[in-house]
Coordinates of C-alpha atoms in Angstrom, one line a residue:
X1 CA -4.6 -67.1 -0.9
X2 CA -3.9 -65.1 -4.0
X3 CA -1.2 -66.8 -5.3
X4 CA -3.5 -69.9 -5.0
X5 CA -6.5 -68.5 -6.6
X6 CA -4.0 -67.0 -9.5
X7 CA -2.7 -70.5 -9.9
X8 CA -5.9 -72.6 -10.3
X9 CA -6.9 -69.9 -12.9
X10 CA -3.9 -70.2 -15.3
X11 CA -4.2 -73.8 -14.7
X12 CA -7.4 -73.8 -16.5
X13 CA -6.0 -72.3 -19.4
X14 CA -5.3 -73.9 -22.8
X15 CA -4.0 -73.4 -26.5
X16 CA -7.8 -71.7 -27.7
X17 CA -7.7 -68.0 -27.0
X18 CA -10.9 -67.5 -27.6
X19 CA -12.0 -70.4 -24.8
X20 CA -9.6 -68.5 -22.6
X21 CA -11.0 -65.0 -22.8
X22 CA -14.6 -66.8 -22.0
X23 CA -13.7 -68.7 -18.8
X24 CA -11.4 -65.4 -17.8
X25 CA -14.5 -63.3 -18.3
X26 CA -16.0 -65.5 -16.2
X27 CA -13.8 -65.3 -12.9
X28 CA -14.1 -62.0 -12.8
X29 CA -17.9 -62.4 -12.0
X30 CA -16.6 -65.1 -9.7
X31 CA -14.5 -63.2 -8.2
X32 CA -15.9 -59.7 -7.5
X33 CA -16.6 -59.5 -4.2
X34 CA -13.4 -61.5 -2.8
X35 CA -11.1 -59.5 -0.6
X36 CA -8.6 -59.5 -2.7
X37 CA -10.9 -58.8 -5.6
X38 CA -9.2 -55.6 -7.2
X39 CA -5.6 -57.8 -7.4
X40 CA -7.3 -60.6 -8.9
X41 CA -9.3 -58.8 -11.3
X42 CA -6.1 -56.9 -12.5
X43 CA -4.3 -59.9 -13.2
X44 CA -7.0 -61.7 -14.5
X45 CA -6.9 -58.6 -16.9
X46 CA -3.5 -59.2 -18.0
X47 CA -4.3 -62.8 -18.4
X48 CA -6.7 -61.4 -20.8
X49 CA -4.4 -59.1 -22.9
X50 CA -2.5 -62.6 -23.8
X51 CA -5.1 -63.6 -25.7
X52 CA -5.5 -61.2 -27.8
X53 CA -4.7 -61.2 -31.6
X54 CA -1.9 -58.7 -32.5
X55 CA -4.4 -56.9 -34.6
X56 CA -6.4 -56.7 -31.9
X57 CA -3.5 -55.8 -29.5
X58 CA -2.7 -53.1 -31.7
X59 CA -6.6 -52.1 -32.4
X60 CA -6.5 -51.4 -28.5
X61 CA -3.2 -49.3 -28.7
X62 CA -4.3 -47.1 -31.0
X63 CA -7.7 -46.6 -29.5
X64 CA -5.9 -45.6 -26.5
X65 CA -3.5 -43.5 -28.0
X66 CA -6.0 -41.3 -28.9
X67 CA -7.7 -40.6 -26.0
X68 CA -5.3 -39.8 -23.3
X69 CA -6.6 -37.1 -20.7
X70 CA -3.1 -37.1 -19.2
X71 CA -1.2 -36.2 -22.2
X72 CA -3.8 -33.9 -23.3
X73 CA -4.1 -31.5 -20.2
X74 CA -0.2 -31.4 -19.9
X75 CA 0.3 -30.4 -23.6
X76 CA -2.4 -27.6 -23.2
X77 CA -0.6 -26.0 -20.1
X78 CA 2.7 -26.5 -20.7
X79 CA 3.6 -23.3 -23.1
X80 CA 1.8 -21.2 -20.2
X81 CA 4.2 -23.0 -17.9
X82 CA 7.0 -22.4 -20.2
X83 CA 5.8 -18.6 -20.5
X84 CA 6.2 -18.0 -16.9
X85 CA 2.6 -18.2 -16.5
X86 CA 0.9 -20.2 -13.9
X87 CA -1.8 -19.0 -12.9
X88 CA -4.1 -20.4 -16.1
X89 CA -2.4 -24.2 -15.8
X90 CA -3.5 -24.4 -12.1
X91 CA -6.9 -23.8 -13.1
X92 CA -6.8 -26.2 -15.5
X93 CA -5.5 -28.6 -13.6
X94 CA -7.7 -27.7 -10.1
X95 CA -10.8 -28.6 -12.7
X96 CA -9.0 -31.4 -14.3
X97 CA -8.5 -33.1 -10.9
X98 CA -11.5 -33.0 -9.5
X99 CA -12.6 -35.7 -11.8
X100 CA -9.3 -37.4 -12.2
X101 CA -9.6 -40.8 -11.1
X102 CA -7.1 -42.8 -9.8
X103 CA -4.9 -45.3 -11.4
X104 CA -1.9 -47.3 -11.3
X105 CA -2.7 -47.4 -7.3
X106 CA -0.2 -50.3 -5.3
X107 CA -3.0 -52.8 -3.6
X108 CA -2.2 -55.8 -1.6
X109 CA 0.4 -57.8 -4.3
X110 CA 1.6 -55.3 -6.9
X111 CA 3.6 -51.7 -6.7
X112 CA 3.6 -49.3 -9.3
X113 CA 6.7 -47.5 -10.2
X114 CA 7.9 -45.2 -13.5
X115 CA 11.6 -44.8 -13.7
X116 CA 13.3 -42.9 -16.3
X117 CA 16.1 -44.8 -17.3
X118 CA 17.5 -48.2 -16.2
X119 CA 19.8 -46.1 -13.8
X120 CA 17.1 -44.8 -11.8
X121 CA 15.4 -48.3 -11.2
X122 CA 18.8 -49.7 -10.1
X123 CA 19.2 -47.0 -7.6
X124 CA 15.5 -47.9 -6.4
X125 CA 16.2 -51.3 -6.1
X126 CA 20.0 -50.8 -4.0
X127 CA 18.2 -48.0 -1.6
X128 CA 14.6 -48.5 -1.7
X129 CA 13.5 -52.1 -2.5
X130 CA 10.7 -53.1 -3.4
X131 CA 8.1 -54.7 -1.0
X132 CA 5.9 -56.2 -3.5
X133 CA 6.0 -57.0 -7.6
X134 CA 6.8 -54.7 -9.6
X135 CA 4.5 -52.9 -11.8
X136 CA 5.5 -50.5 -14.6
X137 CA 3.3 -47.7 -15.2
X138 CA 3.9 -47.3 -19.2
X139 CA 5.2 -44.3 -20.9
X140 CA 1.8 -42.9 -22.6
X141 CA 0.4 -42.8 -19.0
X142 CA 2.9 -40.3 -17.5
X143 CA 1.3 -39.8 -14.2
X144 CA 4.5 -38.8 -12.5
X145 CA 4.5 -35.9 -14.5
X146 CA 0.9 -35.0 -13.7
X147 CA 1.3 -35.1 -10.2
X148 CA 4.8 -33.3 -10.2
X149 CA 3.7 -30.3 -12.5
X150 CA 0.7 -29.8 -10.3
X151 CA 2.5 -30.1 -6.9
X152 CA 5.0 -27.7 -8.6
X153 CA 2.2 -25.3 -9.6
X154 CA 0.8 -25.5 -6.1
X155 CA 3.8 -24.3 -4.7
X156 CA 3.9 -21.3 -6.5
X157 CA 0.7 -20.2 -5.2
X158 CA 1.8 -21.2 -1.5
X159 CA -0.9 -23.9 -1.2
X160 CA 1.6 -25.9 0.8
X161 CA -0.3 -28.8 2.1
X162 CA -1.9 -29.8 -1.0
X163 CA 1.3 -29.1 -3.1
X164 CA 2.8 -31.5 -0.1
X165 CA 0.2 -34.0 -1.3
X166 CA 0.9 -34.2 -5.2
X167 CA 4.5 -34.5 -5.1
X168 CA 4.7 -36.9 -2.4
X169 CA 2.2 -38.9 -4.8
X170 CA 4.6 -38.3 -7.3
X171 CA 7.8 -39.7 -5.0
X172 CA 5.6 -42.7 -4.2
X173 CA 6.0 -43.2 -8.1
X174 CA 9.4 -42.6 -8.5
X175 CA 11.3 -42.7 -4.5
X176 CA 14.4 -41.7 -6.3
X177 CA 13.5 -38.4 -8.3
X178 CA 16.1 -36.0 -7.1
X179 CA 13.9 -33.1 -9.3
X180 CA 11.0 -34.1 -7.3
X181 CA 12.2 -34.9 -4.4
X182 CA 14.4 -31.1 -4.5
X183 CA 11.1 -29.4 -4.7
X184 CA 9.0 -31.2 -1.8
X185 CA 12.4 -29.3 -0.3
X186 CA 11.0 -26.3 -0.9
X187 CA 7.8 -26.8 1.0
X188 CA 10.2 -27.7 3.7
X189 CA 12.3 -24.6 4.0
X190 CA 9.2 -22.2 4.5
X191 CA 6.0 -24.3 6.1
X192 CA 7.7 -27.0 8.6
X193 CA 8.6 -25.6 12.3
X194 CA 12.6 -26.9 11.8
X195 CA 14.4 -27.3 8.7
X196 CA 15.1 -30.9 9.9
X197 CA 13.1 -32.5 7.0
X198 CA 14.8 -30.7 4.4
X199 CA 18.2 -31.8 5.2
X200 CA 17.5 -35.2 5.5
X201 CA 15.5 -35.2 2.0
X202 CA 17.8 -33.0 0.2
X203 CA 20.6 -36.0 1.2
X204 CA 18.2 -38.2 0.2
X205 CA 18.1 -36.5 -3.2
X206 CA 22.0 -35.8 -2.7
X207 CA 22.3 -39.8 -3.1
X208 CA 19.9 -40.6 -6.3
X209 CA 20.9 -37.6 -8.1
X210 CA 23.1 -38.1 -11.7
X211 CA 22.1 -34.7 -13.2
X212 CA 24.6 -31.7 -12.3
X213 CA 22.8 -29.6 -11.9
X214 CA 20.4 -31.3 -9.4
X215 CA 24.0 -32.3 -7.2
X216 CA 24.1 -28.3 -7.0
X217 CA 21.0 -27.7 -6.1
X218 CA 21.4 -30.2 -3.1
X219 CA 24.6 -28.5 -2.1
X220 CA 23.0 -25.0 -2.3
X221 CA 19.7 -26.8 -0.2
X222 CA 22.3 -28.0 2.7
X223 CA 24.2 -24.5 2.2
X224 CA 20.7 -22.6 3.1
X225 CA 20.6 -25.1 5.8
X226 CA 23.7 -24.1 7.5
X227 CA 23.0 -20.1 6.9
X228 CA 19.8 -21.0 9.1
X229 CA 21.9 -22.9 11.9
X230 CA 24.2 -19.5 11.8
X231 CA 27.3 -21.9 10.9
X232 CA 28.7 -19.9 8.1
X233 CA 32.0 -21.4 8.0
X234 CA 30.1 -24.8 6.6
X235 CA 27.5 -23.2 4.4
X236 CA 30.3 -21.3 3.1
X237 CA 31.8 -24.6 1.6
X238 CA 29.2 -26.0 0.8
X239 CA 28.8 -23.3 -1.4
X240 CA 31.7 -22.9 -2.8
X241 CA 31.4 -26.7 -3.6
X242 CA 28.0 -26.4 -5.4
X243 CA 29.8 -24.2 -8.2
X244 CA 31.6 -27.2 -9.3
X245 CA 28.4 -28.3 -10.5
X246 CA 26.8 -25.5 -11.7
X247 CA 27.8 -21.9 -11.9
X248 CA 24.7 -20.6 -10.1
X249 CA 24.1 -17.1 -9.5
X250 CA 22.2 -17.7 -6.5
X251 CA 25.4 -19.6 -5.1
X252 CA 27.5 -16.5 -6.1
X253 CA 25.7 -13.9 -4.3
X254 CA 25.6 -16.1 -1.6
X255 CA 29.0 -16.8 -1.0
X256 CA 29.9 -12.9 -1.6
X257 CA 27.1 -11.8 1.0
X258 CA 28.7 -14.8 3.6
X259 CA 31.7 -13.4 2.9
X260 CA 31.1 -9.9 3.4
X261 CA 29.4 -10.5 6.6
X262 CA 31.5 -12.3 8.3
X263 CA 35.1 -12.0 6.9
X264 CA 35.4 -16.0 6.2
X265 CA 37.3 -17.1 3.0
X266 CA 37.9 -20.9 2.0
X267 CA 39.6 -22.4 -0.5
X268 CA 38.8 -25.1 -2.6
X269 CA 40.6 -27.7 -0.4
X270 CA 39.2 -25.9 2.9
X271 CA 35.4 -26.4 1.5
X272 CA 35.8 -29.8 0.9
X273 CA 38.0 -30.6 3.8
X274 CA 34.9 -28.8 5.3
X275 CA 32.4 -31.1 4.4
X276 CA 33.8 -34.3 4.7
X277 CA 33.9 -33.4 8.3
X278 CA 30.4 -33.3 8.5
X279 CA 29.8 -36.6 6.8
X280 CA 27.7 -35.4 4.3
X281 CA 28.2 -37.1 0.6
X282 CA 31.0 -35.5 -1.5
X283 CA 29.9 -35.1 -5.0
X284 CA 28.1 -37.6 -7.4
X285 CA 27.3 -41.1 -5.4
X286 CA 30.0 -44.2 -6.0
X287 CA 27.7 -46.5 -6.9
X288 CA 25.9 -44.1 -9.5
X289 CA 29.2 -43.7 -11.6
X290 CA 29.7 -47.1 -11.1
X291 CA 26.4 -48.4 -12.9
X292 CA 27.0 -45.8 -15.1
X293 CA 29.6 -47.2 -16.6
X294 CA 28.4 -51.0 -16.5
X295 CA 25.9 -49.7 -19.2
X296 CA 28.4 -48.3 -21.0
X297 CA 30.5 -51.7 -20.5
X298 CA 26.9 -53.3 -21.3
X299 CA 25.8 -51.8 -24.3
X300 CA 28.5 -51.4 -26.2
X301 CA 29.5 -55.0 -26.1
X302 CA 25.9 -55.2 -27.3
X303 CA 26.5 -52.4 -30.5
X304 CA 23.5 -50.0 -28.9
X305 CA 25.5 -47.0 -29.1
X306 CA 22.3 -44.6 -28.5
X307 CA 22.1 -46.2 -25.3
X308 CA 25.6 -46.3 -24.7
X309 CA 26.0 -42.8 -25.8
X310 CA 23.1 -41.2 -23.6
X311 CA 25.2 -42.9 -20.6
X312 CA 28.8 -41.3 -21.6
X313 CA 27.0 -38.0 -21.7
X314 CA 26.1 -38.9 -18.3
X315 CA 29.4 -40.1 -17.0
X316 CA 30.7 -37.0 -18.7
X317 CA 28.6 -33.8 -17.4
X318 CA 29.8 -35.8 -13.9
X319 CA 33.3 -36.3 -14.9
X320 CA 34.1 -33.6 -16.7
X321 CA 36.8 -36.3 -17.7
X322 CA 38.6 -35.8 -21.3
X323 CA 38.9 -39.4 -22.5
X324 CA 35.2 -40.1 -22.0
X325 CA 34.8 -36.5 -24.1
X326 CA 36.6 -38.2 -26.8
X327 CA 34.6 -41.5 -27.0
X328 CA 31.6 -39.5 -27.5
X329 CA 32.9 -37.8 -30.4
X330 CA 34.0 -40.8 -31.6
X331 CA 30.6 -42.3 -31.4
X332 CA 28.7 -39.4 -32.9
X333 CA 30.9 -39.9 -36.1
X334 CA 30.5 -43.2 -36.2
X335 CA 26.5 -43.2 -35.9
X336 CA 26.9 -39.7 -38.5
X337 CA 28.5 -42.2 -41.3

């Protein structure tokens, strides 16, 4: 029924914008109070944003540009934030919410998604999928932000449930955050009966993540998870693994304290020998290093050496690998002549 409606209206379209923008006008009215009148009205409105002039276009960008609630209240709070203060932003944000409407919501035809980089939405699409069309929610909106900076601030004050709330909105945006994903963890370890949920989201985050040290902090999450299930031997390794991610205090003192307590040493080898056993992944996902290096492939074949720069970086804080070290270099003094 939508797709029908959406067809006889773009079939009634011509070469006059100005026509256009009348009769479109017009089926909204028409259209109000049909079921599936929030879809239809949203695309008519995109229908709409094609016949505008690019003066006008840009008129509307810049008119938009400057008022932008979201990017407003997040630039006030974040040097609190940054500060180690979090009391003030959560009262900021505990007003600005109240009124917050919402937006960029999925209805009956369209999801709405904000990935970072083409990486993530690749990820999304091998391990999620999407259901419906996609939507992108554009870069001046940044709603996943708002929603992870408040669930994140809600945490901190133990408000579990609605902290629980706010970053699940904020997974619903992004499914394959590992950051976000990592801290609904958190609610997990200290406000669920069983620490059931956070093992399987912490692999979950385990799979998507391409950051170092967000592969740590999985290993340390599954670590914590074994300490809790009294097998030492395992949360041990996983330890011990996690610091070939990132040198983490908080891993240190936990393998020494394992260690002291219970007279268990493991090498390298052992850990990983260790972990393979209990089918759980062993550092950065295949297919992640894998598309990695098609964009590499990708855009340098294309001369965007940013692009294809920000990628090495990527392949090498996984890699540690020398020859991808060297290509970098070899980039920046190319882009520095």
């Amino acid at each position: 029924m939508y797709e029908e409606i959406i067809k006889e209206i773009k079939s009634n379209l011509g070469s006059n914008k100005d026509l256009n923008r009348q009769y479109l006008s017009s089926q909204i009215e028409v259209y109000k109070d049909h079921p599936y009148s929030k879809e239809i009205i949203r695309e008519i409105s995109r229908l709409m944003w094609d016949c505008l002039s690019e003066d006008e276009k840009q008129e509307f960008i810049e008119i938009s540009s400057k008022e932008n609630p979201i990017m407003d209240i997040l630039n006030d709070i974040y040097p609190d934030i940054e500060n180690g203060n979090y009391e003030t932003p959560l009262d900021k944000l505990d007003d600005f919410m109240q009124t917050f409407p919402d937006m960029f919501e999925d209805d009956a035809v369209s999801e709405y998604h904000y990935f970072t980089n083409p990486l993530e939405e690749l990820v999304f699409r091998k391990y999620i999928g999407l259901k419906k069309e996609l939507r992108y929610i554009p870069d001046n909106e940044p709603l996943l932000d708002l929603y992870y900076v408040y669930g994140f601030l809600l945490l901190e004050s133990q408000r579990y449930d609605k902290a629980e709330e706010y970053l699940k909105k904020a997974i619903k945006i992004n499914p394959v955050s590992a950051r976000i994903i990592l801290e609904l963890t958190e609610i997990y370890k200290v406000h669920t009966y069983t620490l059931n949920e956070s093992f399987i989201r912490t692999c979950d985050a385990l799979k998507y993540a391409y950051y170092p040290q967000d592969i740590a902090r999985c290993y340390r999450n599954l670590g914590y998870y074994y300490v809790e299930e009294n097998d030492m031997k395992t949360a041990l390794a996983l330890y011990i693994f996690s610091m070939e991610y990132e040198a983490s205090p908080l891993a240190y003192a936990e393998i020494k304290f394992i260690q002291s307590k219970n007279d268990i040493s493991l090498s390298l080898k052992e850990s990983i020998d260790i972990i393979k056993s209990k089918n759980i992944q062993l550092g950065v996902n295949p297919f992640i290093l894998e598309t990695i290096d098609e964009f590499i492939k990708e855009y340098g074949e294309n001369k965007l050496y940013n692009q294809m720069l920000y990628f090495m970086e990527l392949k090498f804080d996984l890699t540690d690998d020398a020859e991808t070290l060297e290509k970098i270099n070899e980039i920046r003094k190319g882009l520095q002549n």
